[in-house]
Amino acid sequence: MSSPRRPLKISPFGYSHLLRLCLAAIALECCSGCSSDVTLALVSGQVTLDGIPLPDARIIFRPEYGRMSQDMTDPDGRYELAYTIERKGALLGNHRVAISTAEQISPSRSLPERVPDKYNKGFTLVAVVARGQNVIDFHLEGDAEGSVGEGPTDSEKKQVPKPSDDIEILESRRSEP
Protein backbone atom coordinates (compact mmCIF):
# COMPACT_ATOMS: atom_id res chain seq x y z
CA MET A 1 0.00 0.00 0.00
CA SER A 2 1.31 3.39 -0.89
CA SER A 3 1.42 6.32 1.43
CA PRO A 4 -1.04 9.14 0.91
CA ARG A 5 0.26 12.06 -1.13
CA ARG A 6 0.98 15.22 0.72
CA PRO A 7 -0.02 18.51 -0.83
CA LEU A 8 2.81 20.50 -2.41
CA LYS A 9 4.00 23.24 -0.07
CA ILE A 10 4.98 26.55 -1.61
CA SER A 11 6.75 29.14 0.43
CA PRO A 12 4.89 32.36 1.15
CA PHE A 13 7.17 34.10 -1.39
CA GLY A 14 6.84 31.43 -4.07
CA TYR A 15 4.06 32.69 -6.32
CA SER A 16 4.80 36.39 -5.89
CA HIS A 17 8.51 35.78 -6.46
CA LEU A 18 7.80 33.78 -9.60
CA LEU A 19 5.37 36.43 -10.84
CA ARG A 20 7.90 39.22 -10.24
CA LEU A 21 10.59 37.24 -12.03
CA CYS A 22 8.36 36.69 -15.07
CA LEU A 23 7.34 40.35 -15.21
CA ALA A 24 10.97 41.45 -14.94
CA ALA A 25 11.96 39.13 -17.80
CA ILE A 26 9.14 40.50 -19.98
CA ALA A 27 10.07 44.10 -19.16
CA LEU A 28 13.74 43.44 -19.88
CA GLU A 29 12.88 41.90 -23.25
CA CYS A 30 10.65 44.85 -24.17
CA CYS A 31 13.18 47.48 -23.16
CA SER A 32 16.09 45.80 -24.88
CA GLY A 33 14.22 45.88 -28.17
CA CYS A 34 12.72 49.35 -27.91
CA SER A 35 15.50 51.31 -29.58
CA SER A 36 16.11 48.66 -32.22
CA ASP A 37 12.45 48.60 -33.28
CA VAL A 38 12.54 52.15 -34.67
CA THR A 39 12.95 52.73 -38.40
CA LEU A 40 15.94 54.90 -39.21
CA ALA A 41 17.26 56.37 -42.43
CA LEU A 42 20.83 57.45 -43.08
CA VAL A 43 21.30 61.23 -43.19
CA SER A 44 24.44 63.03 -44.30
CA GLY A 45 25.28 66.32 -45.90
CA GLN A 46 27.37 69.46 -45.73
CA VAL A 47 26.98 72.71 -43.80
CA THR A 48 28.34 75.92 -45.29
CA LEU A 49 28.31 79.46 -43.94
CA ASP A 50 28.50 82.18 -46.59
CA GLY A 51 29.62 79.54 -49.09
CA ILE A 52 32.50 78.25 -46.92
CA PRO A 53 32.40 74.78 -45.28
CA LEU A 54 31.62 75.11 -41.56
CA PRO A 55 33.87 72.83 -39.44
CA ASP A 56 33.27 71.86 -35.80
CA ALA A 57 29.56 72.67 -35.83
CA ARG A 58 27.05 70.57 -33.91
CA ILE A 59 24.01 69.70 -36.02
CA ILE A 60 20.91 68.39 -34.25
CA PHE A 61 17.82 66.90 -35.91
CA ARG A 62 14.84 66.88 -33.52
CA PRO A 63 11.83 64.85 -34.73
CA GLU A 64 8.23 65.63 -33.82
CA TYR A 65 8.25 62.54 -31.59
CA GLY A 66 11.13 60.46 -30.36
CA ARG A 67 14.86 60.69 -29.86
CA MET A 68 16.93 63.29 -31.70
CA SER A 69 19.99 62.56 -33.85
CA GLN A 70 23.18 64.61 -34.03
CA ASP A 71 26.76 64.91 -35.25
CA MET A 72 29.71 67.31 -35.44
CA THR A 73 30.83 68.55 -38.84
CA ASP A 74 34.31 67.60 -40.05
CA PRO A 75 36.88 70.09 -41.48
CA ASP A 76 34.95 70.07 -44.80
CA GLY A 77 31.63 70.84 -43.07
CA ARG A 78 30.34 67.30 -43.66
CA TYR A 79 28.22 65.35 -41.19
CA GLU A 80 26.56 61.94 -40.81
CA LEU A 81 23.83 61.78 -38.17
CA ALA A 82 23.95 59.27 -35.32
CA TYR A 83 20.81 58.12 -33.49
CA THR A 84 22.79 56.37 -30.76
CA ILE A 85 26.46 55.56 -30.35
CA GLU A 86 25.89 52.24 -32.11
CA ARG A 87 23.30 53.30 -34.73
CA LYS A 88 23.67 55.81 -37.56
CA GLY A 89 20.68 57.72 -38.93
CA ALA A 90 17.57 59.59 -37.87
CA LEU A 91 13.91 58.79 -37.40
CA LEU A 92 11.71 59.09 -40.49
CA GLY A 93 9.57 62.21 -40.81
CA ASN A 94 9.75 65.94 -40.19
CA HIS A 95 12.59 67.33 -38.09
CA ARG A 96 13.46 70.71 -36.62
CA VAL A 97 17.18 71.40 -37.06
CA ALA A 98 19.66 73.52 -35.09
CA ILE A 99 23.29 74.22 -36.01
CA SER A 100 25.78 75.72 -33.56
CA THR A 101 29.53 76.20 -33.10
CA ALA A 102 29.39 77.47 -29.51
CA GLU A 103 30.93 75.12 -26.98
CA GLN A 104 31.47 75.46 -23.24
CA ILE A 105 35.11 74.49 -22.65
CA SER A 106 35.17 75.23 -18.94
CA PRO A 107 32.99 77.20 -16.52
CA SER A 108 35.01 80.33 -17.29
CA ARG A 109 35.75 79.79 -20.99
CA SER A 110 33.72 78.99 -24.08
CA LEU A 111 34.17 79.08 -27.84
CA PRO A 112 32.24 81.87 -29.58
CA GLU A 113 29.18 81.21 -31.71
CA ARG A 114 29.92 81.71 -35.41
CA VAL A 115 26.44 80.78 -36.63
CA PRO A 116 23.65 83.40 -36.57
CA ASP A 117 21.00 82.89 -33.88
CA LYS A 118 18.30 82.23 -36.47
CA TYR A 119 19.96 78.85 -37.19
CA ASN A 120 20.56 77.67 -33.63
CA LYS A 121 17.87 79.17 -31.40
CA GLY A 122 14.40 77.66 -31.45
CA PHE A 123 15.09 74.97 -34.07
CA THR A 124 13.75 77.08 -36.95
CA LEU A 125 15.37 75.06 -39.75
CA VAL A 126 13.25 72.18 -41.11
CA ALA A 127 14.24 68.92 -42.81
CA VAL A 128 12.34 65.82 -43.92
CA VAL A 129 13.95 62.41 -43.49
CA ALA A 130 12.65 59.77 -45.91
CA ARG A 131 13.42 56.06 -46.26
CA GLY A 132 16.83 55.27 -47.73
CA GLN A 133 19.87 57.53 -47.97
CA ASN A 134 19.19 61.25 -47.37
CA VAL A 135 21.66 63.96 -48.39
CA ILE A 136 20.60 67.21 -46.71
CA ASP A 137 22.89 70.21 -47.16
CA PHE A 138 22.52 73.46 -45.23
CA HIS A 139 23.73 76.68 -46.88
CA LEU A 140 23.67 79.26 -44.09
CA GLU A 141 24.12 83.00 -44.51
CA GLY A 142 25.89 85.19 -41.96
CA ASP A 143 24.48 88.34 -40.39
CA ALA A 144 24.82 91.63 -42.26
CA GLU A 145 27.38 92.92 -39.73
CA GLY A 146 29.89 90.32 -40.98
CA SER A 147 30.87 89.26 -37.46
CA VAL A 148 29.51 85.77 -37.86
CA GLY A 149 31.53 83.18 -39.75
CA GLU A 150 34.90 84.87 -39.31
CA GLY A 151 36.14 82.16 -36.94
CA PRO A 152 38.31 82.66 -33.88
CA THR A 153 40.56 85.71 -33.67
CA ASP A 154 44.35 85.36 -33.66
CA SER A 155 44.43 85.88 -29.88
CA GLU A 156 41.84 83.11 -29.39
CA LYS A 157 43.85 80.74 -31.59
CA LYS A 158 47.00 81.37 -29.50
CA GLN A 159 45.29 80.70 -26.16
CA VAL A 160 46.50 77.47 -24.65
CA PRO A 161 44.02 75.86 -22.26
CA LYS A 162 45.13 75.05 -18.74
CA PRO A 163 45.44 71.34 -17.88
CA SER A 164 42.23 71.53 -15.84
CA ASP A 165 40.40 72.83 -18.93
CA ASP A 166 41.64 69.82 -20.93
CA ILE A 167 40.24 67.43 -18.33
CA GLU A 168 36.85 69.14 -18.44
CA ILE A 169 36.80 68.97 -22.25
CA LEU A 170 37.45 65.22 -22.21
CA GLU A 171 34.83 64.63 -19.53
CA SER A 172 32.17 66.66 -21.34
CA ARG A 173 32.79 64.87 -24.68
CA ARG A 174 32.75 61.47 -22.99
CA SER A 175 29.22 62.09 -21.65
CA GLU A 176 27.74 63.06 -25.02
CA PRO A 177 25.43 60.58 -26.77
PDB file of C-alpha atoms in Angstrom:
ATOM      1  CA  MET A   1       0.000   0.000   0.000  1.00  0.00           C
ATOM      2  CA  SER A   2       1.311   3.389  -0.891  1.00  0.00           C
ATOM      3  CA  SER A   3       1.422   6.316   1.431  1.00  0.00           C
ATOM      4  CA  PRO A   4      -1.039   9.140   0.912  1.00  0.00           C
ATOM      5  CA  ARG A   5       0.260  12.065  -1.132  1.00  0.00           C
ATOM      6  CA  ARG A   6       0.978  15.218   0.720  1.00  0.00           C
ATOM      7  CA  PRO A   7      -0.024  18.513  -0.831  1.00  0.00           C
ATOM      8  CA  LEU A   8       2.807  20.500  -2.411  1.00  0.00           C
ATOM      9  CA  LYS A   9       4.000  23.236  -0.073  1.00  0.00           C
ATOM     10  CA  ILE A  10       4.977  26.553  -1.609  1.00  0.00           C
ATOM     11  CA  SER A  11       6.748  29.140   0.431  1.00  0.00           C
ATOM     12  CA  PRO A  12       4.888  32.365   1.147  1.00  0.00           C
ATOM     13  CA  PHE A  13       7.174  34.101  -1.385  1.00  0.00           C
ATOM     14  CA  GLY A  14       6.844  31.429  -4.067  1.00  0.00           C
ATOM     15  CA  TYR A  15       4.056  32.694  -6.323  1.00  0.00           C
ATOM     16  CA  SER A  16       4.795  36.389  -5.890  1.00  0.00           C
ATOM     17  CA  HIS A  17       8.509  35.784  -6.460  1.00  0.00           C
ATOM     18  CA  LEU A  18       7.802  33.778  -9.597  1.00  0.00           C
ATOM     19  CA  LEU A  19       5.370  36.435 -10.844  1.00  0.00           C
ATOM     20  CA  ARG A  20       7.903  39.216 -10.243  1.00  0.00           C
ATOM     21  CA  LEU A  21      10.592  37.238 -12.028  1.00  0.00           C
ATOM     22  CA  CYS A  22       8.363  36.687 -15.072  1.00  0.00           C
ATOM     23  CA  LEU A  23       7.341  40.354 -15.211  1.00  0.00           C
ATOM     24  CA  ALA A  24      10.969  41.453 -14.938  1.00  0.00           C
ATOM     25  CA  ALA A  25      11.956  39.132 -17.796  1.00  0.00           C
ATOM     26  CA  ILE A  26       9.144  40.497 -19.979  1.00  0.00           C
ATOM     27  CA  ALA A  27      10.074  44.099 -19.164  1.00  0.00           C
ATOM     28  CA  LEU A  28      13.736  43.441 -19.884  1.00  0.00           C
ATOM     29  CA  GLU A  29      12.878  41.896 -23.248  1.00  0.00           C
ATOM     30  CA  CYS A  30      10.646  44.850 -24.173  1.00  0.00           C
ATOM     31  CA  CYS A  31      13.183  47.478 -23.163  1.00  0.00           C
ATOM     32  CA  SER A  32      16.093  45.798 -24.877  1.00  0.00           C
ATOM     33  CA  GLY A  33      14.221  45.884 -28.175  1.00  0.00           C
ATOM     34  CA  CYS A  34      12.719  49.346 -27.910  1.00  0.00           C
ATOM     35  CA  SER A  35      15.501  51.313 -29.584  1.00  0.00           C
ATOM     36  CA  SER A  36      16.110  48.659 -32.220  1.00  0.00           C
ATOM     37  CA  ASP A  37      12.451  48.602 -33.282  1.00  0.00           C
ATOM     38  CA  VAL A  38      12.536  52.153 -34.674  1.00  0.00           C
ATOM     39  CA  THR A  39      12.954  52.728 -38.395  1.00  0.00           C
ATOM     40  CA  LEU A  40      15.942  54.899 -39.207  1.00  0.00           C
ATOM     41  CA  ALA A  41      17.257  56.371 -42.427  1.00  0.00           C
ATOM     42  CA  LEU A  42      20.832  57.446 -43.084  1.00  0.00           C
ATOM     43  CA  VAL A  43      21.301  61.230 -43.185  1.00  0.00           C
ATOM     44  CA  SER A  44      24.444  63.028 -44.301  1.00  0.00           C
ATOM     45  CA  GLY A  45      25.285  66.324 -45.898  1.00  0.00           C
ATOM     46  CA  GLN A  46      27.373  69.463 -45.726  1.00  0.00           C
ATOM     47  CA  VAL A  47      26.977  72.706 -43.798  1.00  0.00           C
ATOM     48  CA  THR A  48      28.342  75.920 -45.286  1.00  0.00           C
ATOM     49  CA  LEU A  49      28.310  79.455 -43.941  1.00  0.00           C
ATOM     50  CA  ASP A  50      28.497  82.182 -46.590  1.00  0.00           C
ATOM     51  CA  GLY A  51      29.617  79.540 -49.087  1.00  0.00           C
ATOM     52  CA  ILE A  52      32.495  78.253 -46.923  1.00  0.00           C
ATOM     53  CA  PRO A  53      32.396  74.776 -45.283  1.00  0.00           C
ATOM     54  CA  LEU A  54      31.623  75.106 -41.557  1.00  0.00           C
ATOM     55  CA  PRO A  55      33.871  72.828 -39.439  1.00  0.00           C
ATOM     56  CA  ASP A  56      33.268  71.856 -35.802  1.00  0.00           C
ATOM     57  CA  ALA A  57      29.558  72.666 -35.829  1.00  0.00           C
ATOM     58  CA  ARG A  58      27.049  70.568 -33.911  1.00  0.00           C
ATOM     59  CA  ILE A  59      24.009  69.700 -36.023  1.00  0.00           C
ATOM     60  CA  ILE A  60      20.907  68.392 -34.247  1.00  0.00           C
ATOM     61  CA  PHE A  61      17.816  66.903 -35.912  1.00  0.00           C
ATOM     62  CA  ARG A  62      14.839  66.883 -33.524  1.00  0.00           C
ATOM     63  CA  PRO A  63      11.828  64.849 -34.730  1.00  0.00           C
ATOM     64  CA  GLU A  64       8.231  65.634 -33.819  1.00  0.00           C
ATOM     65  CA  TYR A  65       8.245  62.543 -31.592  1.00  0.00           C
ATOM     66  CA  GLY A  66      11.130  60.457 -30.360  1.00  0.00           C
ATOM     67  CA  ARG A  67      14.857  60.690 -29.864  1.00  0.00           C
ATOM     68  CA  MET A  68      16.928  63.295 -31.696  1.00  0.00           C
ATOM     69  CA  SER A  69      19.993  62.560 -33.854  1.00  0.00           C
ATOM     70  CA  GLN A  70      23.176  64.612 -34.035  1.00  0.00           C
ATOM     71  CA  ASP A  71      26.759  64.906 -35.247  1.00  0.00           C
ATOM     72  CA  MET A  72      29.710  67.314 -35.438  1.00  0.00           C
ATOM     73  CA  THR A  73      30.830  68.552 -38.842  1.00  0.00           C
ATOM     74  CA  ASP A  74      34.314  67.596 -40.051  1.00  0.00           C
ATOM     75  CA  PRO A  75      36.885  70.091 -41.481  1.00  0.00           C
ATOM     76  CA  ASP A  76      34.951  70.069 -44.798  1.00  0.00           C
ATOM     77  CA  GLY A  77      31.633  70.840 -43.070  1.00  0.00           C
ATOM     78  CA  ARG A  78      30.337  67.301 -43.663  1.00  0.00           C
ATOM     79  CA  TYR A  79      28.224  65.346 -41.192  1.00  0.00           C
ATOM     80  CA  GLU A  80      26.559  61.937 -40.815  1.00  0.00           C
ATOM     81  CA  LEU A  81      23.831  61.776 -38.171  1.00  0.00           C
ATOM     82  CA  ALA A  82      23.949  59.266 -35.322  1.00  0.00           C
ATOM     83  CA  TYR A  83      20.812  58.120 -33.494  1.00  0.00           C
ATOM     84  CA  THR A  84      22.792  56.367 -30.760  1.00  0.00           C
ATOM     85  CA  ILE A  85      26.463  55.562 -30.349  1.00  0.00           C
ATOM     86  CA  GLU A  86      25.885  52.243 -32.110  1.00  0.00           C
ATOM     87  CA  ARG A  87      23.302  53.301 -34.726  1.00  0.00           C
ATOM     88  CA  LYS A  88      23.671  55.812 -37.562  1.00  0.00           C
ATOM     89  CA  GLY A  89      20.682  57.720 -38.934  1.00  0.00           C
ATOM     90  CA  ALA A  90      17.573  59.588 -37.872  1.00  0.00           C
ATOM     91  CA  LEU A  91      13.907  58.788 -37.401  1.00  0.00           C
ATOM     92  CA  LEU A  92      11.710  59.088 -40.491  1.00  0.00           C
ATOM     93  CA  GLY A  93       9.571  62.210 -40.809  1.00  0.00           C
ATOM     94  CA  ASN A  94       9.748  65.940 -40.193  1.00  0.00           C
ATOM     95  CA  HIS A  95      12.587  67.333 -38.093  1.00  0.00           C
ATOM     96  CA  ARG A  96      13.464  70.708 -36.625  1.00  0.00           C
ATOM     97  CA  VAL A  97      17.184  71.402 -37.057  1.00  0.00           C
ATOM     98  CA  ALA A  98      19.664  73.518 -35.094  1.00  0.00           C
ATOM     99  CA  ILE A  99      23.295  74.217 -36.013  1.00  0.00           C
ATOM    100  CA  SER A 100      25.782  75.720 -33.561  1.00  0.00           C
ATOM    101  CA  THR A 101      29.532  76.200 -33.103  1.00  0.00           C
ATOM    102  CA  ALA A 102      29.389  77.466 -29.510  1.00  0.00           C
ATOM    103  CA  GLU A 103      30.929  75.117 -26.978  1.00  0.00           C
ATOM    104  CA  GLN A 104      31.471  75.456 -23.241  1.00  0.00           C
ATOM    105  CA  ILE A 105      35.113  74.486 -22.653  1.00  0.00           C
ATOM    106  CA  SER A 106      35.168  75.231 -18.942  1.00  0.00           C
ATOM    107  CA  PRO A 107      32.988  77.202 -16.522  1.00  0.00           C
ATOM    108  CA  SER A 108      35.011  80.332 -17.292  1.00  0.00           C
ATOM    109  CA  ARG A 109      35.750  79.792 -20.990  1.00  0.00           C
ATOM    110  CA  SER A 110      33.715  78.994 -24.081  1.00  0.00           C
ATOM    111  CA  LEU A 111      34.167  79.077 -27.836  1.00  0.00           C
ATOM    112  CA  PRO A 112      32.238  81.867 -29.580  1.00  0.00           C
ATOM    113  CA  GLU A 113      29.183  81.209 -31.715  1.00  0.00           C
ATOM    114  CA  ARG A 114      29.921  81.706 -35.412  1.00  0.00           C
ATOM    115  CA  VAL A 115      26.436  80.776 -36.626  1.00  0.00           C
ATOM    116  CA  PRO A 116      23.648  83.395 -36.573  1.00  0.00           C
ATOM    117  CA  ASP A 117      21.003  82.893 -33.876  1.00  0.00           C
ATOM    118  CA  LYS A 118      18.301  82.232 -36.472  1.00  0.00           C
ATOM    119  CA  TYR A 119      19.958  78.847 -37.189  1.00  0.00           C
ATOM    120  CA  ASN A 120      20.562  77.675 -33.626  1.00  0.00           C
ATOM    121  CA  LYS A 121      17.871  79.173 -31.404  1.00  0.00           C
ATOM    122  CA  GLY A 122      14.403  77.659 -31.447  1.00  0.00           C
ATOM    123  CA  PHE A 123      15.089  74.969 -34.071  1.00  0.00           C
ATOM    124  CA  THR A 124      13.752  77.081 -36.950  1.00  0.00           C
ATOM    125  CA  LEU A 125      15.366  75.058 -39.754  1.00  0.00           C
ATOM    126  CA  VAL A 126      13.254  72.184 -41.114  1.00  0.00           C
ATOM    127  CA  ALA A 127      14.239  68.918 -42.814  1.00  0.00           C
ATOM    128  CA  VAL A 128      12.337  65.821 -43.918  1.00  0.00           C
ATOM    129  CA  VAL A 129      13.949  62.408 -43.487  1.00  0.00           C
ATOM    130  CA  ALA A 130      12.647  59.772 -45.910  1.00  0.00           C
ATOM    131  CA  ARG A 131      13.423  56.056 -46.265  1.00  0.00           C
ATOM    132  CA  GLY A 132      16.833  55.265 -47.732  1.00  0.00           C
ATOM    133  CA  GLN A 133      19.865  57.528 -47.968  1.00  0.00           C
ATOM    134  CA  ASN A 134      19.189  61.250 -47.373  1.00  0.00           C
ATOM    135  CA  VAL A 135      21.660  63.961 -48.388  1.00  0.00           C
ATOM    136  CA  ILE A 136      20.597  67.209 -46.708  1.00  0.00           C
ATOM    137  CA  ASP A 137      22.887  70.213 -47.163  1.00  0.00           C
ATOM    138  CA  PHE A 138      22.515  73.463 -45.233  1.00  0.00           C
ATOM    139  CA  HIS A 139      23.725  76.683 -46.880  1.00  0.00           C
ATOM    140  CA  LEU A 140      23.672  79.255 -44.085  1.00  0.00           C
ATOM    141  CA  GLU A 141      24.120  83.003 -44.515  1.00  0.00           C
ATOM    142  CA  GLY A 142      25.891  85.193 -41.955  1.00  0.00           C
ATOM    143  CA  ASP A 143      24.484  88.342 -40.388  1.00  0.00           C
ATOM    144  CA  ALA A 144      24.820  91.632 -42.255  1.00  0.00           C
ATOM    145  CA  GLU A 145      27.384  92.917 -39.727  1.00  0.00           C
ATOM    146  CA  GLY A 146      29.890  90.323 -40.978  1.00  0.00           C
ATOM    147  CA  SER A 147      30.865  89.258 -37.459  1.00  0.00           C
ATOM    148  CA  VAL A 148      29.509  85.766 -37.861  1.00  0.00           C
ATOM    149  CA  GLY A 149      31.534  83.182 -39.746  1.00  0.00           C
ATOM    150  CA  GLU A 150      34.897  84.867 -39.307  1.00  0.00           C
ATOM    151  CA  GLY A 151      36.136  82.155 -36.935  1.00  0.00           C
ATOM    152  CA  PRO A 152      38.314  82.658 -33.875  1.00  0.00           C
ATOM    153  CA  THR A 153      40.556  85.709 -33.665  1.00  0.00           C
ATOM    154  CA  ASP A 154      44.347  85.358 -33.658  1.00  0.00           C
ATOM    155  CA  SER A 155      44.434  85.883 -29.877  1.00  0.00           C
ATOM    156  CA  GLU A 156      41.843  83.114 -29.393  1.00  0.00           C
ATOM    157  CA  LYS A 157      43.855  80.737 -31.585  1.00  0.00           C
ATOM    158  CA  LYS A 158      47.002  81.372 -29.502  1.00  0.00           C
ATOM    159  CA  GLN A 159      45.295  80.702 -26.158  1.00  0.00           C
ATOM    160  CA  VAL A 160      46.503  77.466 -24.646  1.00  0.00           C
ATOM    161  CA  PRO A 161      44.017  75.860 -22.255  1.00  0.00           C
ATOM    162  CA  LYS A 162      45.132  75.052 -18.743  1.00  0.00           C
ATOM    163  CA  PRO A 163      45.435  71.340 -17.884  1.00  0.00           C
ATOM    164  CA  SER A 164      42.227  71.535 -15.835  1.00  0.00           C
ATOM    165  CA  ASP A 165      40.400  72.826 -18.933  1.00  0.00           C
ATOM    166  CA  ASP A 166      41.640  69.816 -20.935  1.00  0.00           C
ATOM    167  CA  ILE A 167      40.237  67.430 -18.334  1.00  0.00           C
ATOM    168  CA  GLU A 168      36.847  69.144 -18.438  1.00  0.00           C
ATOM    169  CA  ILE A 169      36.796  68.973 -22.251  1.00  0.00           C
ATOM    170  CA  LEU A 170      37.447  65.219 -22.211  1.00  0.00           C
ATOM    171  CA  GLU A 171      34.834  64.633 -19.527  1.00  0.00           C
ATOM    172  CA  SER A 172      32.168  66.655 -21.344  1.00  0.00           C
ATOM    173  CA  ARG A 173      32.786  64.873 -24.675  1.00  0.00           C
ATOM    174  CA  ARG A 174      32.748  61.470 -22.990  1.00  0.00           C
ATOM    175  CA  SER A 175      29.223  62.087 -21.651  1.00  0.00           C
ATOM    176  CA  GLU A 176      27.740  63.064 -25.018  1.00  0.00           C
ATOM    177  CA  PRO A 177      25.427  60.581 -26.766  1.00  0.00           C
TER     178      PRO A 177
END
